[in-house]
GROMACS .gro file of C-alpha atoms in nm:
model
  353
    1MET     CA    1   0.199   2.111  -6.843
    2ASP     CA    2   0.076   1.834  -6.614
    3LEU     CA    3  -0.257   1.815  -6.435
    4HIS     CA    4  -0.248   1.631  -6.104
    5ILE     CA    5  -0.560   1.501  -5.931
    6LEU     CA    6  -0.457   1.515  -5.567
    7GLU     CA    7  -0.568   1.265  -5.304
    8HIS     CA    8  -0.771   1.514  -5.101
    9ARG     CA    9  -1.149   1.473  -5.096
   10VAL     CA   10  -1.272   1.811  -4.978
   11ARG     CA   11  -1.595   1.926  -4.816
   12VAL     CA   12  -1.704   2.288  -4.837
   13LEU     CA   13  -1.920   2.437  -4.565
   14SER     CA   14  -2.049   2.762  -4.420
   15LEU     CA   15  -2.040   2.828  -4.048
   16ALA     CA   16  -2.271   3.095  -3.907
   17ARG     CA   17  -2.107   3.352  -3.682
   18ARG     CA   18  -2.360   3.300  -3.406
   19GLY     CA   19  -2.260   2.934  -3.386
   20LEU     CA   20  -1.885   2.990  -3.371
   21TRP     CA   21  -1.875   2.910  -2.999
   22LEU     CA   22  -1.969   2.548  -3.076
   23TYR     CA   23  -1.672   2.500  -3.311
   24THR     CA   24  -1.393   2.689  -3.139
   25HIS     CA   25  -1.231   2.377  -2.990
   26PRO     CA   26  -1.223   2.168  -3.313
   27LEU     CA   27  -1.110   2.470  -3.518
   28LEU     CA   28  -0.820   2.532  -3.281
   29LYS     CA   29  -0.726   2.168  -3.318
   30LEU     CA   30  -0.729   2.199  -3.697
   31LEU     CA   31  -0.534   2.524  -3.686
   32PHE     CA   32  -0.257   2.426  -3.451
   33LEU     CA   33  -0.266   2.047  -3.405
   34PRO     CA   34  -0.331   1.895  -3.748
   35GLN     CA   35  -0.126   1.588  -3.655
   36ARG     CA   36  -0.394   1.501  -3.397
   37CYS     CA   37  -0.661   1.468  -3.666
   38ARG     CA   38  -0.449   1.381  -3.973
   39CYS     CA   39  -0.603   1.669  -4.168
   40LYS     CA   40  -0.385   1.767  -4.464
   41PHE     CA   41  -0.613   2.018  -4.639
   42PHE     CA   42  -0.768   2.293  -4.429
   43SER     CA   43  -0.870   2.647  -4.518
   44LEU     CA   44  -1.067   2.881  -4.288
   45THR     CA   45  -1.187   3.215  -4.421
   46GLU     CA   46  -1.373   3.485  -4.232
   47THR     CA   47  -1.600   3.697  -4.451
   48PRO     CA   48  -1.863   3.958  -4.361
   49GLU     CA   49  -2.134   3.691  -4.376
   50ASP     CA   50  -1.983   3.382  -4.218
   51TYR     CA   51  -1.684   3.154  -4.186
   52THR     CA   52  -1.622   2.947  -4.498
   53ILE     CA   53  -1.428   2.625  -4.447
   54MET     CA   54  -1.270   2.388  -4.697
   55LEU     CA   55  -1.122   2.074  -4.548
   56ASP     CA   56  -1.060   1.710  -4.626
   57GLU     CA   57  -1.261   1.420  -4.487
   58GLU     CA   58  -1.030   1.365  -4.190
   59GLY     CA   59  -1.077   1.726  -4.085
   60PHE     CA   60  -1.450   1.714  -4.153
   61LYS     CA   61  -1.485   1.440  -3.893
   62GLU     CA   62  -1.379   1.692  -3.627
   63LEU     CA   63  -1.679   1.919  -3.685
   64PRO     CA   64  -2.004   1.820  -3.513
   65PRO     CA   65  -2.324   1.870  -3.717
   66SER     CA   66  -2.549   2.150  -3.599
   67GLU     CA   67  -2.800   2.404  -3.717
   68PHE     CA   68  -2.516   2.657  -3.750
   69MET     CA   69  -2.331   2.460  -4.018
   70GLN     CA   70  -2.439   2.431  -4.381
   71VAL     CA   71  -2.247   2.173  -4.584
   72ALA     CA   72  -2.243   2.158  -4.962
   73ASP     CA   73  -2.383   1.825  -5.075
   74SER     CA   74  -2.092   1.761  -5.313
   75THR     CA   75  -1.748   1.625  -5.241
   76TRP     CA   76  -1.477   1.819  -5.423
   77LEU     CA   77  -1.151   1.691  -5.570
   78VAL     CA   78  -0.839   1.906  -5.583
   79LEU     CA   79  -0.652   1.965  -5.909
   80SER     CA   80  -0.308   2.119  -5.941
   81VAL     CA   81  -0.149   2.242  -6.263
   82VAL     CA   82   0.230   2.220  -6.261
   83SER     CA   83   0.512   2.259  -6.506
   84ASN     CA   84   0.631   1.935  -6.657
   85GLY     CA   85   0.868   1.745  -6.433
   86ARG     CA   86   0.774   1.927  -6.113
   87ALA     CA   87   0.606   1.769  -5.815
   88PRO     CA   88   0.245   1.881  -5.759
   89SER     CA   89   0.328   1.990  -5.405
   90GLY     CA   90   0.617   2.205  -5.523
   91CYS     CA   91   0.623   2.580  -5.522
   92GLN     CA   92   0.613   2.662  -5.894
   93ALA     CA   93   0.299   2.860  -5.961
   94THR     CA   94   0.136   2.831  -6.302
   95GLY     CA   95  -0.075   3.144  -6.268
   96VAL     CA   96  -0.451   3.178  -6.242
   97THR     CA   97  -0.492   3.350  -6.578
   98LYS     CA   98  -0.312   3.064  -6.752
   99ILE     CA   99  -0.530   2.823  -6.556
  100ALA     CA  100  -0.836   3.020  -6.664
  101ARG     CA  101  -0.740   2.985  -7.029
  102SER     CA  102  -0.631   2.620  -7.028
  103VAL     CA  103  -0.851   2.466  -6.756
  104ILE     CA  104  -1.143   2.684  -6.654
  105ALA     CA  105  -1.244   2.794  -7.004
  106PRO     CA  106  -1.282   2.438  -7.142
  107LEU     CA  107  -1.463   2.324  -6.828
  108ALA     CA  108  -1.698   2.622  -6.840
  109GLU     CA  109  -1.792   2.531  -7.195
  110HIS     CA  110  -1.898   2.190  -7.062
  111HIS     CA  111  -2.090   2.335  -6.765
  112VAL     CA  112  -1.843   2.211  -6.505
  113SER     CA  113  -1.839   2.437  -6.199
  114VAL     CA  114  -1.512   2.498  -6.018
  115LEU     CA  115  -1.389   2.652  -5.697
  116MET     CA  116  -1.053   2.827  -5.673
  117LEU     CA  117  -0.825   2.841  -5.371
  118SER     CA  118  -0.517   3.057  -5.419
  119THR     CA  119  -0.248   3.042  -5.154
  120TYR     CA  120   0.094   3.198  -5.105
  121GLN     CA  121   0.252   2.886  -5.250
  122THR     CA  122   0.027   2.785  -5.539
  123ASP     CA  123  -0.325   2.774  -5.684
  124PHE     CA  124  -0.574   2.489  -5.654
  125ILE     CA  125  -0.874   2.408  -5.871
  126LEU     CA  126  -1.159   2.220  -5.705
  127VAL     CA  127  -1.413   2.023  -5.908
  128ARG     CA  128  -1.704   1.812  -5.795
  129GLU     CA  129  -1.616   1.446  -5.769
  130ARG     CA  130  -1.908   1.348  -5.990
  131ASP     CA  131  -1.772   1.574  -6.267
  132LEU     CA  132  -1.431   1.406  -6.279
  133PRO     CA  133  -1.501   1.192  -6.590
  134VAL     CA  134  -1.602   1.505  -6.781
  135VAL     CA  135  -1.297   1.691  -6.649
  136ILE     CA  136  -1.062   1.416  -6.764
  137HIS     CA  137  -1.232   1.387  -7.102
  138THR     CA  138  -1.222   1.764  -7.156
  139LEU     CA  139  -0.860   1.825  -7.052
  140ALA     CA  140  -0.687   1.506  -7.172
  141GLY     CA  141  -0.591   1.666  -7.502
  142GLU     CA  142  -0.416   1.959  -7.331
  143PHE     CA  143  -0.253   1.796  -7.027
  144ASP     CA  144  -0.078   1.485  -6.915
  145ILE     CA  145  -0.310   1.383  -6.631
  146TYR     CA  146  -0.199   1.201  -6.317
  147LYS     CA  147  -0.378   1.071  -6.008
  148GLU     CA  148  -0.200   1.092  -5.675
  149GLU     CA  149  -0.223   0.758  -5.492
  150ASN     CA  150  -0.029   0.699  -5.171
  151GLY     CA  151   0.213   0.974  -5.260
  152GLU     CA  152   0.281   0.840  -5.611
  153SER     CA  153   0.181   1.002  -5.940
  154ILE     CA  154  -0.007   0.745  -6.149
  155PRO     CA  155  -0.079   0.834  -6.514
  156VAL     CA  156  -0.448   0.832  -6.600
  157PRO     CA  157  -0.501   0.574  -6.879
  158CYS     CA  158  -0.645   0.699  -7.202
  159ASP     CA  159  -0.948   0.477  -7.150
  160ASP     CA  160  -1.045   0.683  -6.844
  161THR     CA  161  -1.111   0.983  -7.066
  162THR     CA  162  -1.414   0.812  -7.225
  163ASN     CA  163  -1.590   0.729  -6.900
  164GLY     CA  164  -1.889   0.941  -6.813
  165PHE     CA  165  -2.131   1.157  -7.008
  166LEU     CA  166  -1.983   1.449  -7.200
  167LYS     CA  167  -2.201   1.749  -7.130
  168PRO     CA  168  -2.309   1.945  -7.438
  169LYS     CA  169  -2.172   2.287  -7.514
  170SER     CA  170  -2.393   2.592  -7.514
  171ALA     CA  171  -2.351   2.924  -7.683
  172SER     CA  172  -2.189   3.177  -7.456
  173SER     CA  173  -2.345   3.517  -7.402
  174PRO     CA  174  -2.199   3.830  -7.246
  175THR     CA  175  -2.294   3.888  -6.883
  176LEU     CA  176  -2.289   4.211  -6.685
  177HIS     CA  177  -2.158   4.158  -6.333
  178PRO     CA  178  -2.226   4.421  -6.064
  179VAL     CA  179  -1.913   4.451  -5.851
  180GLN     CA  180  -1.788   4.662  -5.563
  181SER     CA  181  -1.438   4.725  -5.440
  182PRO     CA  182  -1.372   4.786  -5.068
  183GLN     CA  183  -1.106   5.039  -4.981
  184ASN     CA  184  -0.889   4.821  -4.757
  185ARG     CA  185  -0.588   4.653  -4.914
  186PHE     CA  186  -0.470   4.301  -4.856
  187CYS     CA  187  -0.145   4.110  -4.835
  188ILE     CA  188  -0.074   3.744  -4.899
  189LEU     CA  189   0.193   3.596  -4.678
  190THR     CA  190   0.325   3.283  -4.516
  191VAL     CA  191   0.500   3.179  -4.198
  192ALA     CA  192   0.737   2.893  -4.133
  193PRO     CA  193   0.544   2.610  -3.959
  194ASP     CA  194   0.785   2.606  -3.665
  195THR     CA  195   0.709   2.974  -3.593
  196LEU     CA  196   0.330   2.928  -3.591
  197PRO     CA  197   0.315   2.896  -3.209
  198ALA     CA  198   0.471   3.242  -3.182
  199ILE     CA  199   0.169   3.403  -3.349
  200ALA     CA  200  -0.096   3.160  -3.219
  201THR     CA  201  -0.239   3.403  -2.964
  202MET     CA  202  -0.274   3.678  -3.222
  203LEU     CA  203  -0.432   3.441  -3.474
  204ILE     CA  204  -0.690   3.333  -3.218
  205ASP     CA  205  -0.769   3.694  -3.134
  206VAL     CA  206  -0.808   3.798  -3.498
  207LEU     CA  207  -1.010   3.496  -3.607
  208PHE     CA  208  -1.244   3.457  -3.312
  209TYR     CA  209  -1.261   3.780  -3.114
  210SER     CA  210  -1.189   4.081  -3.335
  211HIS     CA  211  -1.463   4.064  -3.591
  212SER     CA  212  -1.717   4.342  -3.627
  213PRO     CA  213  -2.093   4.283  -3.651
  214PRO     CA  214  -2.200   4.184  -4.005
  215LYS     CA  215  -2.325   4.469  -4.219
  216GLU     CA  216  -2.673   4.469  -4.361
  217PRO     CA  217  -2.697   4.354  -4.724
  218GLY     CA  218  -2.711   4.640  -4.970
  219ALA     CA  219  -2.520   4.884  -4.754
  220ALA     CA  220  -2.458   5.208  -4.940
  221GLU     CA  221  -2.083   5.215  -4.888
  222LEU     CA  222  -1.825   4.940  -4.892
  223ASP     CA  223  -1.539   5.125  -4.727
  224SER     CA  224  -1.384   4.807  -4.591
  225ILE     CA  225  -1.458   4.438  -4.581
  226THR     CA  226  -1.402   4.181  -4.309
  227PHE     CA  227  -1.178   3.917  -4.459
  228PHE     CA  228  -0.915   3.690  -4.308
  229SER     CA  229  -0.806   3.359  -4.452
  230PHE     CA  230  -0.582   3.089  -4.305
  231SER     CA  231  -0.485   2.781  -4.505
  232LEU     CA  232  -0.278   2.482  -4.393
  233ILE     CA  233  -0.228   2.247  -4.687
  234GLU     CA  234   0.030   1.970  -4.695
  235GLY     CA  235   0.223   2.149  -4.420
  236TYR     CA  236   0.239   2.484  -4.601
  237ILE     CA  237   0.077   2.786  -4.437
  238SER     CA  238  -0.084   3.072  -4.626
  239ILE     CA  239  -0.253   3.378  -4.474
  240VAL     CA  240  -0.452   3.659  -4.635
  241MET     CA  241  -0.523   3.967  -4.425
  242ASP     CA  242  -0.567   4.337  -4.474
  243ALA     CA  243  -0.276   4.574  -4.424
  244GLU     CA  244  -0.410   4.711  -4.095
  245THR     CA  245  -0.445   4.365  -3.942
  246GLN     CA  246  -0.093   4.279  -4.054
  247LYS     CA  247   0.043   4.555  -3.831
  248ARG     CA  248  -0.073   4.359  -3.525
  249PHE     CA  249   0.162   4.071  -3.602
  250PRO     CA  250   0.541   4.064  -3.544
  251SER     CA  251   0.687   4.165  -3.879
  252ASP     CA  252   0.993   3.945  -3.844
  253LEU     CA  253   0.779   3.629  -3.856
  254LEU     CA  254   0.565   3.715  -4.158
  255LEU     CA  255   0.711   3.631  -4.497
  256THR     CA  256   0.554   3.829  -4.777
  257SER     CA  257   0.635   4.022  -5.091
  258SER     CA  258   0.962   4.212  -5.056
  259SER     CA  259   0.830   4.476  -5.298
  260GLY     CA  260   0.543   4.569  -5.068
  261GLU     CA  261   0.274   4.504  -5.329
  262LEU     CA  262  -0.080   4.489  -5.195
  263TRP     CA  263  -0.402   4.340  -5.327
  264ARG     CA  264  -0.747   4.489  -5.381
  265MET     CA  265  -1.071   4.295  -5.345
  266MET     CA  266  -1.371   4.290  -5.574
  267SER     CA  267  -1.702   4.176  -5.427
  268ALA     CA  268  -1.961   4.040  -5.670
  269ALA     CA  269  -2.269   4.004  -5.451
  270SER     CA  270  -2.572   3.800  -5.554
  271TRP     CA  271  -2.358   3.584  -5.783
  272ARG     CA  272  -2.548   3.254  -5.809
  273ARG     CA  273  -2.426   3.102  -6.134
  274SER     CA  274  -2.129   2.884  -6.214
  275LEU     CA  275  -1.803   3.025  -6.082
  276SER     CA  276  -1.628   2.887  -6.388
  277ARG     CA  277  -1.839   3.114  -6.609
  278TRP     CA  278  -1.754   3.415  -6.391
  279LEU     CA  279  -1.382   3.339  -6.403
  280LEU     CA  280  -1.395   3.283  -6.775
  281SER     CA  281  -1.557   3.618  -6.851
  282THR     CA  282  -1.335   3.801  -6.602
  283SER     CA  283  -1.011   3.646  -6.716
  284ARG     CA  284  -1.049   3.688  -7.090
  285PRO     CA  285  -0.912   4.046  -7.100
  286ILE     CA  286  -0.635   3.942  -6.861
  287THR     CA  287  -0.514   3.644  -7.059
  288SER     CA  288  -0.489   3.851  -7.377
  289ALA     CA  289  -0.278   4.121  -7.211
  290PRO     CA  290   0.097   4.106  -7.283
  291SER     CA  291   0.313   4.015  -6.987
  292THR     CA  292   0.679   3.925  -6.941
  293SER     CA  293   0.684   3.892  -6.564
  294THR     CA  294   0.777   3.567  -6.394
  295THR     CA  295   0.706   3.429  -6.052
  296ARG     CA  296   0.927   3.235  -5.814
  297TRP     CA  297   0.774   3.088  -5.501
  298SER     CA  298   0.919   2.995  -5.166
  299PRO     CA  299   0.734   2.901  -4.848
  300ARG     CA  300   1.044   2.965  -4.638
  301ARG     CA  301   1.143   3.313  -4.744
  302ALA     CA  302   0.987   3.632  -4.871
  303SER     CA  303   0.927   3.622  -5.245
  304PRO     CA  304   0.705   3.848  -5.458
  305ARG     CA  305   0.419   3.692  -5.648
  306SER     CA  306   0.517   3.904  -5.945
  307SER     CA  307   0.810   4.120  -6.052
  308SER     CA  308   0.606   4.387  -6.228
  309CYS     CA  309   0.377   4.656  -6.089
  310CYS     CA  310   0.010   4.681  -6.171
  311ARG     CA  311  -0.055   4.965  -6.412
  312SER     CA  312  -0.415   4.856  -6.431
  313ALA     CA  313  -0.604   4.562  -6.286
  314ARG     CA  314  -0.699   4.461  -6.636
  315ARG     CA  315  -0.333   4.435  -6.734
  316ALA     CA  316  -0.243   4.200  -6.452
  317ALA     CA  317   0.034   3.951  -6.523
  318ASP     CA  318  -0.027   3.596  -6.640
  319SER     CA  319   0.171   3.469  -6.341
  320GLY     CA  320  -0.111   3.497  -6.094
  321GLN     CA  321  -0.200   3.863  -6.041
  322LEU     CA  322  -0.566   3.776  -6.087
  323SER     CA  323  -0.643   3.545  -5.801
  324PRO     CA  324  -1.012   3.452  -5.770
  325ARG     CA  325  -1.125   3.301  -5.441
  326ARG     CA  326  -1.462   3.143  -5.379
  327VAL     CA  327  -1.458   3.215  -5.010
  328ALA     CA  328  -1.790   3.354  -4.900
  329ALA     CA  329  -2.141   3.230  -4.843
  330PRO     CA  330  -2.347   3.116  -5.144
  331GLY     CA  331  -2.429   3.418  -5.355
  332THR     CA  332  -2.116   3.618  -5.279
  333LEU     CA  333  -1.791   3.608  -5.472
  334LEU     CA  334  -1.474   3.784  -5.366
  335VAL     CA  335  -1.192   3.834  -5.613
  336ALA     CA  336  -0.849   3.982  -5.539
  337PHE     CA  337  -0.645   4.194  -5.779
  338LEU     CA  338  -0.284   4.290  -5.723
  339CYS     CA  339  -0.244   4.665  -5.712
  340SER     CA  340   0.088   4.812  -5.603
  341GLY     CA  341  -0.013   5.175  -5.636
  342SER     CA  342  -0.301   5.399  -5.738
  343CYS     CA  343  -0.506   5.217  -5.998
  344PRO     CA  344  -0.776   5.394  -6.205
  345VAL     CA  345  -0.993   5.082  -6.214
  346PHE     CA  346  -1.058   5.111  -5.839
  347SER     CA  347  -1.106   5.487  -5.828
  348GLY     CA  348  -1.453   5.529  -5.681
  349CYS     CA  349  -1.557   5.185  -5.801
  350ARG     CA  350  -1.920   5.131  -5.700
  351GLY     CA  351  -2.086   5.027  -6.022
  352SER     CA  352  -2.089   4.748  -6.279
  353HIS     CA  353  -1.803   4.623  -6.495
   0.00000   0.00000   0.00000
């Protein structure tokens, strides 16, 4: 497999709900007129706490600073794992569980934090720019590594793998993560870019006018969760919404799984450690599970993320049925599992796993 370091330099920020009015105009520009700001990497996610935004430096210029916006101090670089011989912007998904085993696990052992952004088309790994020397050093033995420069894939010289301080390993210890699972189910879909204007009004309504007041932390029940994600990356559109919200959109314009498989969400509140550690401990039972399913991706037509059903969330397929997303405010982690039917893991789930 090849590891591509894409050209995007991404900022991650949290936008308070009460300050949304100040950012409506630039967000609409990023959503529907990316050519006006030359933004090529943009992801907007509504969660119960806030709006989380990941966007490149060109897009970041569109957002005025204010008391309502909290920006992470780090700049993040985007990594893409692809099969040998395929372009990094292609539609061949490697699968998050394979990424967890070959990328996240080694980085976690060297204390490198990561963010994950999973879209309809593919999965991205984000690492802090300052950690890149350690990332290259750690993964050079497993991958052929390339840097994207002006649209060209440039091999990373072997000498680059010795630059930077190699962080020491530490003994791993088991961690108990309290998680909750809301009852609403989610779908991951795409739309053709030329049909985006046809659903623009509905997107605006859902993103900016249909949200419910945020629930108090520690609420007794988590019957449903407010979550809507829109990503526009390199011209490809990916949307995550719950099944009820999907009914508000014209079905003939939404391209999603032809098998009707839906996703369940796990919420790990008060998570304040490295996401790479969380993914590593979560993915270990998944990566060891046998799987023969394959995935074919297409941004222009409906295509299932996996050909097999989910008998249990812990037996999800290697081809991407575990799709972690760092999408909420600091301290909250939301993770999606594919679940096409009744799954015993989510039956009355309110405790720790």
